[in-house]
């Protein structure tokens, strides 16, 4: 039984648990020694750990941040060496990143700008909200500013009053009490000497003398205060009338300004003490005291500045400015001892003198000290009243300063022609790199030729003028030898300068000698045309004329060049010069019909009908089958009432040239003469030859309609539509014929079919809108107009109709949309001008009318100036609000533009009654017809 009893001490022989620490239960912490853990050894490698984790089915732990920072690698490549290949790879990646960033930069910045603009629009700054009010403050007058009331206390807070109390002294209380009492007893001294009698030696006091002495002292003090001291003491320099006025000039400085002055004074004081040789510091300190009204302190400071900085001319000039005239002369006398080489000092000293003799003396003294100053020589010469004295001075000046171009040119101007040539030759040898001297030589030769007597031989004049060209050409060559390379633009500017000064031949010589510089042969024509246009834009007609003349010598067969040159002569030249240029033009370009026509027209407009006939006769020889020349000859004879000759010319033209336009003009000629049967016969023959010419059908239909033959007119228009379906005028005339016959439904059908055949034609849509309006369907007209704008979004005609269809308050907004959509169409610009006219904004309306009819650069480009209706609206406006000068300006510009288009203009100009009317007369009729 005893053997079965458990042994309580058996645990002592048992091994300790793995986690057992001796004494831990009673609070002992224990420690570990090297003998407990054994010798040091390396831990398991990463591969062993990974293999053990794989046997246990655990996933290896991966650090997600080991690849995040390439500059601090501690993952896969943590132990590798950073080599040159790595650096190159990093640079490549950086270049790729930069390129990608640059591609996105514009879009990102645009997006940021848009977001910022949106944010600013939603939440503008306080400064932006009041920007218009701040700009409006510029118009506030001084009186309005002074009348603004004081702000006062707007915080609505009750300010705490100063309720401090002080004890009143007893002396104040006693004195206040005795203030109203009367003395009714004599003091001991008065009782001793017998009352109020003064204890003197009995002499009487003279109060009159005392008063006079007081007045004299007061008068002396007033005189001293006012700045004068007179012997009588009764005179002062105070003006009783201007005293109050003079008080306005007294500057009353605010506390803030006084504080600023004090701070600035401390700053400048520190500046001049720390750096006493700094001249601008002394000047600024003196000017501060001057601004503060302390002239004595300012003069004292600038005196110290002169002592500290005697080599600074600015300090001396500032010191002279702060003193009166006499003291300033003394200051400059001291200044020239220290800075005797300063031109500014000498010139300022000369300005102090009142008479020319004294100034001349000072300047000559200055030249003794500074003989190489061009400015001093020029000032000295300007003071001379005698040309001979000035010539002597300039002769000495160019000896002392031989490299001054100004002095040489001034001396040449004062000399006679022969001596001037000698002077310029000396100048050219002294300064071989000056182009001004060569130009002056050319101008001198031109002047010599211009002052030749009237009876002098032309050969001598021509020889002298040729010398101008040779001189300028030699000058350009000499300058190139001396490496003076002026650009072609610089030479052209010099030419324009010569033209401005009246030396036209010198200007031409410069252009001829330098126009080919810096230009490639294939670009010469375009470059010279641009040069001529730019010169004309600056009103340098002579330069432009010379450029055209040289270009015509190089390119005599360029028709456009002759046309430009003729346009220049027409605008700025004489009729003789224009005829000369046109004669030369037709000699070099005999096949250019436009040049022949221009020559004939100019002679006709000048009243020389025979000369115009002669030009056209020569044109026939050069261009026998020219349609334009035949028609011009017919027009010339018809306008001069030579009807039979015109008819014979047309018959010959139909035989020789035989063009569709000549047949059409033949029919129009017969129609204008009232020979309708002959016109119809001519049209029948023409249609058999030219069945695809739409105008023949138009004229035939109009003749039948004028005769009342509706069915025949309908047949002509129908035949024309079948033969020429792409001609919108035929469709419109056919529609109007049906509408005039009372068949509006058929007119609509014709226009609908026309729009299908000619999509995108705004004239057809406008006619359809007009049909609806004339038939009384305003809603249908508005719907038709909307459909037309959808198909023709840039049509100025449709947008104009849309603007006037809107209510008056909406027209401005509609016109703004129209200008954006139609790219500033002339019709819409004219409509905007009419809107301003309706609002009585006269000047704005006139400006917009001018914008609507800009001048054409050439005949090829069409602008608003070719639309006669615009000129009619402008003249109608000037009739109501302009002067006669304004109206005449419109008429002259319209005659120059020669418009041909416009609904009202064409209807009036092509009326048979107005066949012989001029452009001016038609313009007046158009202005009357417009509503």
Coordinates of N, CA and C in Angstrom, one line a residue, residues 52-262:
X52 N 11.5 25.1 -46.0 CA 10.7 24.7 -44.8 C 9.3 25.2 -44.8
X53 N 9.1 26.4 -45.3 CA 7.7 27.0 -45.4 C 6.9 26.2 -46.4
X54 N 7.6 25.8 -47.5 CA 6.9 25.0 -48.5 C 6.5 23.6 -48.0
X55 N 7.3 23.0 -47.1 CA 6.9 21.7 -46.5 C 5.7 21.9 -45.6
X56 N 5.7 23.0 -44.9 CA 4.6 23.2 -44.0 C 3.3 23.8 -44.7
X57 N 3.5 24.1 -46.0 CA 2.3 24.6 -46.7 C 2.1 26.1 -46.5
X58 N 3.1 26.8 -46.0 CA 3.0 28.3 -45.8 C 3.5 29.0 -47.1
X59 N 2.9 30.2 -47.3 CA 3.3 31.0 -48.5 C 4.4 31.9 -48.0
X60 N 5.4 32.1 -48.8 CA 6.5 33.0 -48.4 C 6.0 34.5 -48.3
X61 N 6.5 35.2 -47.3 CA 6.1 36.6 -47.1 C 6.8 37.5 -48.1
X62 N 6.1 38.3 -48.8 CA 6.7 39.2 -49.9 C 6.5 40.7 -49.4
X63 N 7.6 41.4 -49.4 CA 7.5 42.8 -49.1 C 7.0 43.6 -50.3
X64 N 5.9 44.2 -50.2 CA 5.3 44.9 -51.3 C 6.0 46.2 -51.6
X65 N 6.8 46.7 -50.7 CA 7.4 48.0 -50.9 C 8.8 47.9 -51.4
X66 N 9.3 46.7 -51.7 CA 10.7 46.6 -52.1 C 10.9 47.1 -53.5
X67 N 9.9 47.2 -54.3 CA 10.1 47.7 -55.7 C 9.5 49.2 -55.8
X68 N 9.2 49.8 -54.8 CA 8.5 51.1 -54.9 C 9.5 52.3 -55.1
X69 N 10.7 52.3 -54.5 CA 11.6 53.4 -54.6 C 12.8 53.0 -55.4
X70 N 12.9 53.5 -56.7 CA 14.1 53.1 -57.4 C 15.4 53.7 -57.0
X71 N 15.3 54.9 -56.3 CA 16.5 55.6 -55.8 C 17.0 54.9 -54.5
X72 N 16.2 54.1 -53.9 CA 16.7 53.5 -52.6 C 16.4 52.0 -52.7
X73 N 17.1 51.3 -53.5 CA 16.7 49.9 -53.8 C 17.2 49.0 -52.7
X74 N 16.3 48.2 -52.2 CA 16.7 47.3 -51.2 C 16.1 45.9 -51.4
X75 N 15.6 45.8 -52.6 CA 14.9 44.5 -53.0 C 15.8 43.6 -53.8
X76 N 15.4 43.4 -55.1 CA 16.1 42.4 -55.9 C 17.5 42.9 -56.2
X77 N 17.6 44.2 -56.5 CA 18.9 44.7 -56.9 C 19.6 45.5 -55.8
X78 N 19.3 45.2 -54.6 CA 19.8 46.0 -53.5 C 21.3 45.9 -53.4
X79 N 21.8 44.7 -53.7 CA 23.2 44.5 -53.4 C 24.1 44.7 -54.7
X80 N 23.4 45.1 -55.8 CA 24.2 45.2 -57.1 C 24.9 46.5 -57.1
X81 N 25.9 46.6 -58.0 CA 26.7 47.9 -58.2 C 26.1 48.7 -59.3
X82 N 25.9 50.1 -59.0 CA 25.4 51.0 -60.0 C 26.4 51.3 -61.0
X83 N 26.2 50.8 -62.2 CA 27.2 50.9 -63.3 C 26.8 51.9 -64.4
X84 N 27.6 52.1 -65.4 CA 27.3 53.0 -66.5 C 26.1 52.6 -67.3
X85 N 25.9 51.3 -67.4 CA 24.7 50.9 -68.1 C 23.4 51.3 -67.4
X86 N 23.5 51.1 -66.1 CA 22.3 51.5 -65.3 C 22.1 53.0 -65.4
X87 N 23.1 53.8 -65.5 CA 22.9 55.3 -65.6 C 22.3 55.6 -67.0
X88 N 22.8 54.9 -68.0 CA 22.2 55.2 -69.3 C 20.8 54.8 -69.4
X89 N 20.4 53.7 -68.7 CA 19.0 53.2 -68.7 C 18.2 54.2 -68.0
X90 N 18.7 54.7 -66.8 CA 17.9 55.8 -66.1 C 17.7 57.0 -67.0
X91 N 18.7 57.4 -67.7 CA 18.5 58.6 -68.6 C 17.5 58.4 -69.7
X92 N 17.5 57.2 -70.2 CA 16.5 56.8 -71.3 C 15.1 56.9 -70.7
X93 N 15.0 56.3 -69.5 CA 13.6 56.3 -68.9 C 13.2 57.8 -68.5
X94 N 14.2 58.6 -68.1 CA 13.8 60.0 -67.8 C 13.4 60.7 -69.1
X95 N 14.1 60.4 -70.2 CA 13.8 61.1 -71.5 C 12.4 60.7 -71.9
X96 N 12.1 59.4 -71.7 CA 10.7 58.9 -72.1 C 9.7 59.6 -71.2
X97 N 9.9 59.7 -69.9 CA 9.0 60.3 -69.0 C 8.8 61.8 -69.4
X98 N 9.9 62.5 -69.7 CA 9.8 63.9 -70.1 C 9.0 64.1 -71.4
X99 N 9.2 63.2 -72.4 CA 8.5 63.3 -73.7 C 7.0 63.0 -73.4
X100 N 6.7 62.0 -72.6 CA 5.3 61.8 -72.3 C 4.6 63.0 -71.6
X101 N 5.4 63.5 -70.7 CA 4.9 64.7 -69.9 C 4.7 65.9 -70.9
X102 N 5.6 66.1 -71.8 CA 5.5 67.2 -72.8 C 4.2 67.0 -73.7
X103 N 4.0 65.7 -74.0 CA 2.8 65.5 -74.9 C 1.5 65.8 -74.1
X104 N 1.5 65.6 -72.9 CA 0.3 65.9 -72.1 C 0.3 67.3 -71.5
X105 N 1.4 68.0 -71.7 CA 1.5 69.3 -71.0 C 0.5 70.3 -71.5
X106 N 0.4 70.4 -72.9 CA -0.5 71.4 -73.4 C -2.0 71.2 -73.0
X107 N -2.3 69.9 -73.1 CA -3.7 69.5 -72.7 C -4.0 69.8 -71.2
X108 N -2.9 69.4 -70.4 CA -3.1 69.6 -69.0 C -3.2 71.1 -68.6
X109 N -2.3 71.9 -69.2 CA -2.3 73.3 -68.9 C -3.6 73.9 -69.4
X110 N -4.1 73.5 -70.6 CA -5.4 74.0 -71.1 C -6.5 73.7 -70.1
X111 N -6.5 72.4 -69.6 CA -7.5 72.0 -68.7 C -7.5 72.8 -67.4
X112 N -6.2 73.0 -66.9 CA -6.1 73.8 -65.7 C -6.5 75.2 -65.9
X113 N -6.2 75.8 -67.1 CA -6.6 77.2 -67.3 C -8.2 77.2 -67.4
X114 N -8.8 76.2 -68.0 CA -10.3 76.2 -68.1 C -10.9 76.1 -66.7
X115 N -10.3 75.2 -65.9 CA -10.9 75.0 -64.5 C -10.7 76.3 -63.7
X116 N -9.5 76.9 -63.9 CA -9.2 78.2 -63.2 C -10.2 79.3 -63.6
X117 N -10.4 79.4 -65.0 CA -11.3 80.4 -65.5 C -12.8 80.2 -65.0
X118 N -13.1 78.9 -64.9 CA -14.5 78.5 -64.4 C -14.6 78.9 -63.0
X119 N -13.5 78.6 -62.2 CA -13.6 78.9 -60.8 C -13.6 80.4 -60.6
X120 N -12.8 81.2 -61.4 CA -12.9 82.6 -61.3 C -14.2 83.2 -61.7
X121 N -14.9 82.6 -62.7 CA -16.2 83.1 -63.1 C -17.2 82.8 -62.0
X122 N -17.1 81.6 -61.3 CA -18.1 81.3 -60.3 C -17.8 82.1 -59.0
X123 N -16.5 82.2 -58.7 CA -16.2 82.9 -57.4 C -15.1 84.0 -57.7
X124 N -15.5 85.1 -58.3 CA -14.5 86.1 -58.6 C -13.9 86.8 -57.4
X125 N -12.7 87.3 -57.5 CA -12.1 88.0 -56.4 C -12.9 89.3 -56.1
X126 N -12.7 89.8 -54.9 CA -13.3 91.1 -54.6 C -12.7 92.2 -55.5
X127 N -11.4 92.1 -55.8 CA -10.8 93.1 -56.7 C -11.4 93.1 -58.0
X128 N -11.7 91.9 -58.6 CA -12.4 91.9 -59.9 C -13.8 92.4 -59.9
X129 N -14.5 92.2 -58.8 CA -15.9 92.6 -58.7 C -15.9 94.2 -58.7
X130 N -14.9 94.8 -58.2 CA -15.0 96.3 -58.1 C -14.0 96.9 -59.1
X131 N -13.6 96.1 -60.1 CA -12.6 96.7 -61.1 C -13.3 97.8 -61.9
X132 N -14.6 97.6 -62.4 CA -15.2 98.6 -63.2 C -15.4 99.9 -62.4
X133 N -15.7 99.7 -61.0 CA -15.9 100.9 -60.2 C -14.5 101.6 -60.0
X134 N -13.5 100.9 -59.9 CA -12.1 101.5 -59.7 C -11.8 102.3 -60.9
X135 N -12.1 101.7 -62.1 CA -11.8 102.4 -63.4 C -12.6 103.7 -63.5
X136 N -13.8 103.6 -62.9 CA -14.7 104.8 -63.0 C -14.2 105.9 -62.1
X137 N -13.3 105.6 -61.1 CA -12.8 106.7 -60.2 C -11.9 107.6 -61.0
X138 N -11.4 107.2 -62.2 CA -10.5 108.1 -62.9 C -11.3 109.4 -63.4
X139 N -12.6 109.3 -63.5 CA -13.4 110.4 -64.0 C -13.9 111.3 -62.9
X140 N -13.6 110.9 -61.6 CA -14.1 111.7 -60.5 C -13.2 113.0 -60.4
X141 N -13.9 114.1 -60.3 CA -13.2 115.4 -60.2 C -12.8 115.7 -58.8
X142 N -12.0 116.7 -58.6 CA -11.5 117.1 -57.3 C -12.7 117.6 -56.4
X143 N -13.7 118.3 -57.0 CA -14.8 118.8 -56.3 C -15.6 117.6 -55.8
X144 N -15.9 116.6 -56.6 CA -16.7 115.5 -56.2 C -16.0 114.7 -55.2
X145 N -14.6 114.6 -55.3 CA -13.8 113.9 -54.3 C -13.9 114.6 -52.9
X146 N -13.8 115.9 -52.9 CA -13.9 116.6 -51.7 C -15.3 116.6 -51.0
X147 N -16.3 116.4 -51.9 CA -17.7 116.4 -51.3 C -18.1 115.1 -50.8
X148 N -17.2 114.1 -50.9 CA -17.6 112.7 -50.3 C -17.5 112.9 -48.7
X149 N -18.6 112.5 -48.1 CA -18.6 112.6 -46.6 C -17.7 111.7 -45.9
X150 N -17.3 112.1 -44.7 CA -16.4 111.2 -43.9 C -17.2 109.9 -43.5
X151 N -16.4 108.9 -43.4 CA -17.0 107.6 -43.1 C -17.6 107.5 -41.7
X152 N -16.8 108.0 -40.7 CA -17.3 108.0 -39.4 C -17.1 106.6 -38.8
X153 N -17.8 106.3 -37.7 CA -17.7 105.0 -37.1 C -18.8 104.1 -37.6
X154 N -18.5 103.1 -38.4 CA -19.5 102.2 -39.0 C -19.4 100.8 -38.3
X155 N -18.7 100.7 -37.2 CA -18.6 99.4 -36.6 C -19.8 99.1 -35.7
X156 N -20.6 100.2 -35.4 CA -21.8 100.0 -34.5 C -21.4 99.5 -33.1
X157 N -20.2 99.8 -32.7 CA -19.8 99.5 -31.4 C -19.7 100.7 -30.5
X158 N -20.2 100.7 -29.4 CA -20.2 101.8 -28.5 C -18.7 102.0 -27.9
X159 N -18.2 103.2 -28.2 CA -16.9 103.4 -27.7 C -16.9 103.8 -26.3
X160 N -15.9 103.3 -25.6 CA -15.9 103.6 -24.2 C -15.4 105.0 -23.9
X161 N -16.2 105.7 -23.2 CA -15.8 107.1 -22.9 C -14.8 107.2 -21.8
X162 N -14.0 108.2 -21.9 CA -12.9 108.5 -20.9 C -13.6 109.1 -19.7
X163 N -13.9 108.3 -18.7 CA -14.6 108.8 -17.5 C -13.6 109.0 -16.3
X164 N -12.4 109.3 -16.6 CA -11.4 109.5 -15.5 C -11.7 110.8 -14.8
X165 N -11.6 110.9 -13.5 CA -11.8 112.1 -12.7 C -10.6 112.6 -12.0
X166 N -10.4 113.9 -11.9 CA -9.2 114.4 -11.3 C -9.6 115.4 -10.2
X167 N -8.8 115.4 -9.2 CA -9.1 116.3 -8.0 C -8.8 117.8 -8.4
X168 N -9.7 118.7 -8.2 CA -9.5 120.1 -8.5 C -8.6 120.7 -7.4
X169 N -7.5 121.4 -7.8 CA -6.7 122.0 -6.7 C -7.5 123.2 -6.0
X170 N -7.1 123.4 -4.8 CA -7.7 124.5 -4.0 C -7.5 125.8 -4.6
X171 N -6.3 126.0 -5.2 CA -6.1 127.4 -5.8 C -7.1 127.7 -6.9
X172 N -7.5 126.7 -7.6 CA -8.5 126.9 -8.7 C -9.8 127.3 -8.1
X173 N -10.2 126.6 -7.0 CA -11.5 126.9 -6.4 C -11.5 128.3 -5.8
X174 N -10.4 128.7 -5.1 CA -10.3 130.0 -4.4 C -10.3 131.1 -5.5
X175 N -9.5 130.8 -6.6 CA -9.4 131.8 -7.6 C -10.8 132.0 -8.3
X176 N -11.5 130.9 -8.5 CA -12.8 131.1 -9.2 C -13.8 131.8 -8.2
X177 N -13.6 131.6 -7.0 CA -14.5 132.2 -6.0 C -14.3 133.7 -6.0
X178 N -13.0 134.1 -6.0 CA -12.7 135.5 -5.9 C -12.7 136.3 -7.3
X179 N -13.1 135.5 -8.3 CA -13.1 136.1 -9.7 C -14.1 137.2 -9.8
X180 N -15.3 137.1 -9.1 CA -16.4 138.1 -9.3 C -16.4 139.1 -8.1
X181 N -15.5 139.1 -7.2 CA -15.5 140.0 -6.1 C -14.9 141.4 -6.4
X182 N -15.3 142.4 -5.7 CA -14.8 143.8 -5.8 C -14.0 144.2 -4.6
X183 N -12.9 144.8 -4.8 CA -12.1 145.3 -3.7 C -12.6 146.7 -3.2
X184 N -12.9 146.8 -1.9 CA -13.4 148.0 -1.4 C -12.5 148.6 -0.3
X185 N -11.3 148.2 -0.2 CA -10.3 148.7 0.8 C -9.0 148.9 0.2
X186 N -8.1 149.7 0.7 CA -6.8 150.0 0.2 C -5.8 149.0 1.0
X187 N -4.8 148.6 0.2 CA -3.8 147.7 0.8 C -2.8 148.6 1.6
X188 N -2.0 148.1 2.5 CA -1.1 148.9 3.4 C -0.2 149.8 2.6
X189 N 0.3 149.4 1.4 CA 1.2 150.3 0.6 C 0.4 151.5 0.1
X190 N -0.8 151.3 -0.4 CA -1.6 152.4 -0.8 C -1.9 153.4 0.3
X191 N -2.2 152.8 1.5 CA -2.5 153.7 2.6 C -1.2 154.5 3.0
X192 N -0.1 153.9 2.9 CA 1.2 154.6 3.3 C 1.5 155.8 2.3
X193 N 1.3 155.6 1.0 CA 1.6 156.7 0.1 C 0.4 157.5 -0.4
X194 N -0.6 157.4 0.3 CA -1.7 158.3 0.0 C -2.6 157.9 -1.1
X195 N -3.1 156.7 -1.1 CA -4.0 156.3 -2.1 C -3.4 155.7 -3.3
X196 N -3.9 156.1 -4.5 CA -3.5 155.5 -5.8 C -2.3 156.2 -6.5
X197 N -1.8 157.2 -5.8 CA -0.7 158.0 -6.5 C 0.6 157.1 -6.5
X198 N 1.3 157.2 -7.6 CA 2.4 156.3 -7.9 C 3.6 156.9 -7.1
X199 N 4.4 156.1 -6.4 CA 5.6 156.6 -5.7 C 6.7 156.8 -6.6
X200 N 6.6 157.8 -7.6 CA 7.7 158.1 -8.5 C 8.2 159.5 -8.1
X201 N 9.0 160.0 -9.1 CA 9.7 161.3 -8.8 C 8.8 162.4 -9.3
X202 N 7.5 162.1 -9.6 CA 6.6 163.1 -10.0 C 6.5 163.3 -11.5
X203 N 7.3 162.6 -12.3 CA 7.2 162.7 -13.8 C 6.0 162.1 -14.3
X204 N 5.4 162.7 -15.4 CA 4.2 162.2 -16.0 C 4.5 161.2 -17.1
X205 N 3.7 160.1 -17.2 CA 3.9 159.1 -18.2 C 3.2 159.5 -19.5
X206 N 4.0 159.5 -20.7 CA 3.5 159.8 -22.0 C 3.0 158.6 -22.7
X207 N 1.7 158.3 -22.6 CA 1.2 157.1 -23.2 C 1.2 157.1 -24.7
X208 N 1.2 158.3 -25.4 CA 1.2 158.4 -26.8 C 2.5 157.9 -27.4
X209 N 3.6 158.3 -26.7 CA 5.0 157.8 -27.2 C 5.1 156.3 -27.0
X210 N 4.5 155.8 -25.9 CA 4.6 154.3 -25.7 C 3.8 153.6 -26.8
X211 N 2.7 154.2 -27.2 CA 1.9 153.5 -28.3 C 2.7 153.6 -29.7
X212 N 3.3 154.7 -29.9 CA 4.1 154.8 -31.2 C 5.2 153.8 -31.2
X213 N 5.9 153.7 -30.1 CA 7.0 152.8 -30.0 C 6.6 151.4 -30.2
X214 N 5.4 151.0 -29.6 CA 4.9 149.7 -29.8 C 4.6 149.4 -31.3
X215 N 3.9 150.4 -31.9 CA 3.6 150.2 -33.3 C 4.8 150.1 -34.2
X216 N 5.9 150.8 -33.9 CA 7.1 150.7 -34.7 C 7.8 149.3 -34.5
X217 N 7.8 148.8 -33.3 CA 8.4 147.5 -33.1 C 7.6 146.4 -33.8
X218 N 6.2 146.6 -33.7 CA 5.4 145.6 -34.4 C 5.6 145.6 -35.9
X219 N 5.7 146.8 -36.5 CA 6.0 147.0 -37.9 C 7.3 146.4 -38.3
X220 N 8.4 146.6 -37.5 CA 9.7 145.9 -37.8 C 9.6 144.4 -37.8
X221 N 8.9 143.9 -36.9 CA 8.7 142.4 -36.8 C 8.0 141.9 -38.0
X222 N 6.9 142.6 -38.4 CA 6.2 142.2 -39.6 C 7.1 142.2 -40.9
X223 N 7.9 143.3 -41.0 CA 8.8 143.4 -42.1 C 9.8 142.3 -42.1
X224 N 10.3 141.9 -41.0 CA 11.3 140.8 -40.9 C 10.6 139.5 -41.3
X225 N 9.4 139.3 -40.9 CA 8.7 138.1 -41.2 C 8.4 138.0 -42.7
X226 N 8.0 139.1 -43.3 CA 7.7 139.1 -44.7 C 8.9 139.1 -45.6
X227 N 10.1 139.3 -45.1 CA 11.3 139.2 -45.9 C 11.8 140.6 -46.3
X228 N 11.2 141.7 -45.9 CA 11.7 143.0 -46.3 C 11.9 143.8 -45.0
X229 N 12.8 144.7 -45.1 CA 13.1 145.6 -43.9 C 13.2 147.0 -44.5
X230 N 12.2 147.9 -44.1 CA 12.2 149.2 -44.6 C 12.5 150.2 -43.4
X231 N 12.9 151.3 -43.8 CA 13.3 152.3 -42.8 C 12.1 152.9 -42.1
X232 N 11.0 153.0 -42.8 CA 9.8 153.5 -42.1 C 9.1 152.5 -41.3
X233 N 9.2 151.2 -41.7 CA 8.5 150.2 -40.9 C 7.1 150.1 -41.3
X234 N 6.6 150.9 -42.3 CA 5.2 150.9 -42.7 C 4.9 150.1 -43.9
X235 N 5.9 149.6 -44.6 CA 5.8 148.9 -45.9 C 6.0 147.4 -45.7
X236 N 5.2 146.6 -46.3 CA 5.4 145.1 -46.3 C 5.2 144.6 -47.7
X237 N 5.7 143.3 -47.9 CA 5.6 142.7 -49.3 C 4.3 141.8 -49.4
X238 N 3.4 141.8 -48.4 CA 2.2 141.0 -48.5 C 1.2 141.6 -49.5
X239 N 0.8 140.9 -50.4 CA -0.2 141.4 -51.4 C -1.6 141.1 -50.8
X240 N -2.3 142.2 -50.5 CA -3.6 142.0 -49.8 C -4.6 141.3 -50.8
X241 N -4.5 141.5 -52.1 CA -5.4 140.9 -53.0 C -5.1 139.4 -53.3
X242 N -3.8 139.1 -53.4 CA -3.5 137.7 -53.7 C -3.1 136.9 -52.5
X243 N -3.4 137.4 -51.3 CA -3.0 136.7 -50.1 C -3.7 135.4 -50.0
X244 N -5.0 135.4 -50.2 CA -5.9 134.2 -50.0 C -5.6 133.3 -51.2
X245 N -5.3 133.8 -52.4 CA -5.0 132.9 -53.5 C -3.7 132.2 -53.3
X246 N -2.7 132.9 -52.7 CA -1.4 132.3 -52.4 C -1.5 131.2 -51.4
X247 N -2.5 131.3 -50.5 CA -2.6 130.2 -49.5 C -3.0 128.8 -50.2
X248 N -3.5 128.9 -51.4 CA -3.9 127.6 -52.1 C -2.6 126.8 -52.4
X249 N -1.5 127.5 -52.7 CA -0.3 126.9 -53.1 C 0.5 126.3 -51.9
X250 N 0.1 126.6 -50.7 CA 0.8 126.0 -49.5 C 0.4 124.5 -49.4
X251 N 1.5 123.7 -49.4 CA 1.3 122.3 -49.3 C 1.2 121.9 -47.8
X252 N 0.0 121.3 -47.5 CA -0.2 120.9 -46.1 C 0.0 119.4 -46.1
X253 N 1.0 118.9 -45.4 CA 1.4 117.5 -45.4 C 0.6 116.8 -44.3
X254 N 0.2 115.6 -44.6 CA -0.5 114.8 -43.6 C 0.5 114.1 -42.7
X255 N -0.1 113.6 -41.6 CA 0.8 112.9 -40.7 C 1.5 111.7 -41.3
X256 N 0.8 111.0 -42.2 CA 1.4 109.8 -42.9 C 2.6 110.3 -43.7
X257 N 2.4 111.4 -44.5 CA 3.5 111.9 -45.3 C 4.7 112.4 -44.5
X258 N 4.4 113.0 -43.4 CA 5.5 113.5 -42.6 C 6.3 112.3 -42.0
X259 N 5.5 111.2 -41.7 CA 6.2 110.0 -41.2 C 7.0 109.4 -42.3
X260 N 6.5 109.3 -43.5 CA 7.3 108.8 -44.6 C 8.6 109.6 -44.8
X261 N 8.5 110.9 -44.7 CA 9.6 111.8 -44.9 C 10.7 111.5 -43.8
X262 N 10.2 111.3 -42.6 CA 11.2 111.1 -41.5 C 11.9 109.7 -41.7

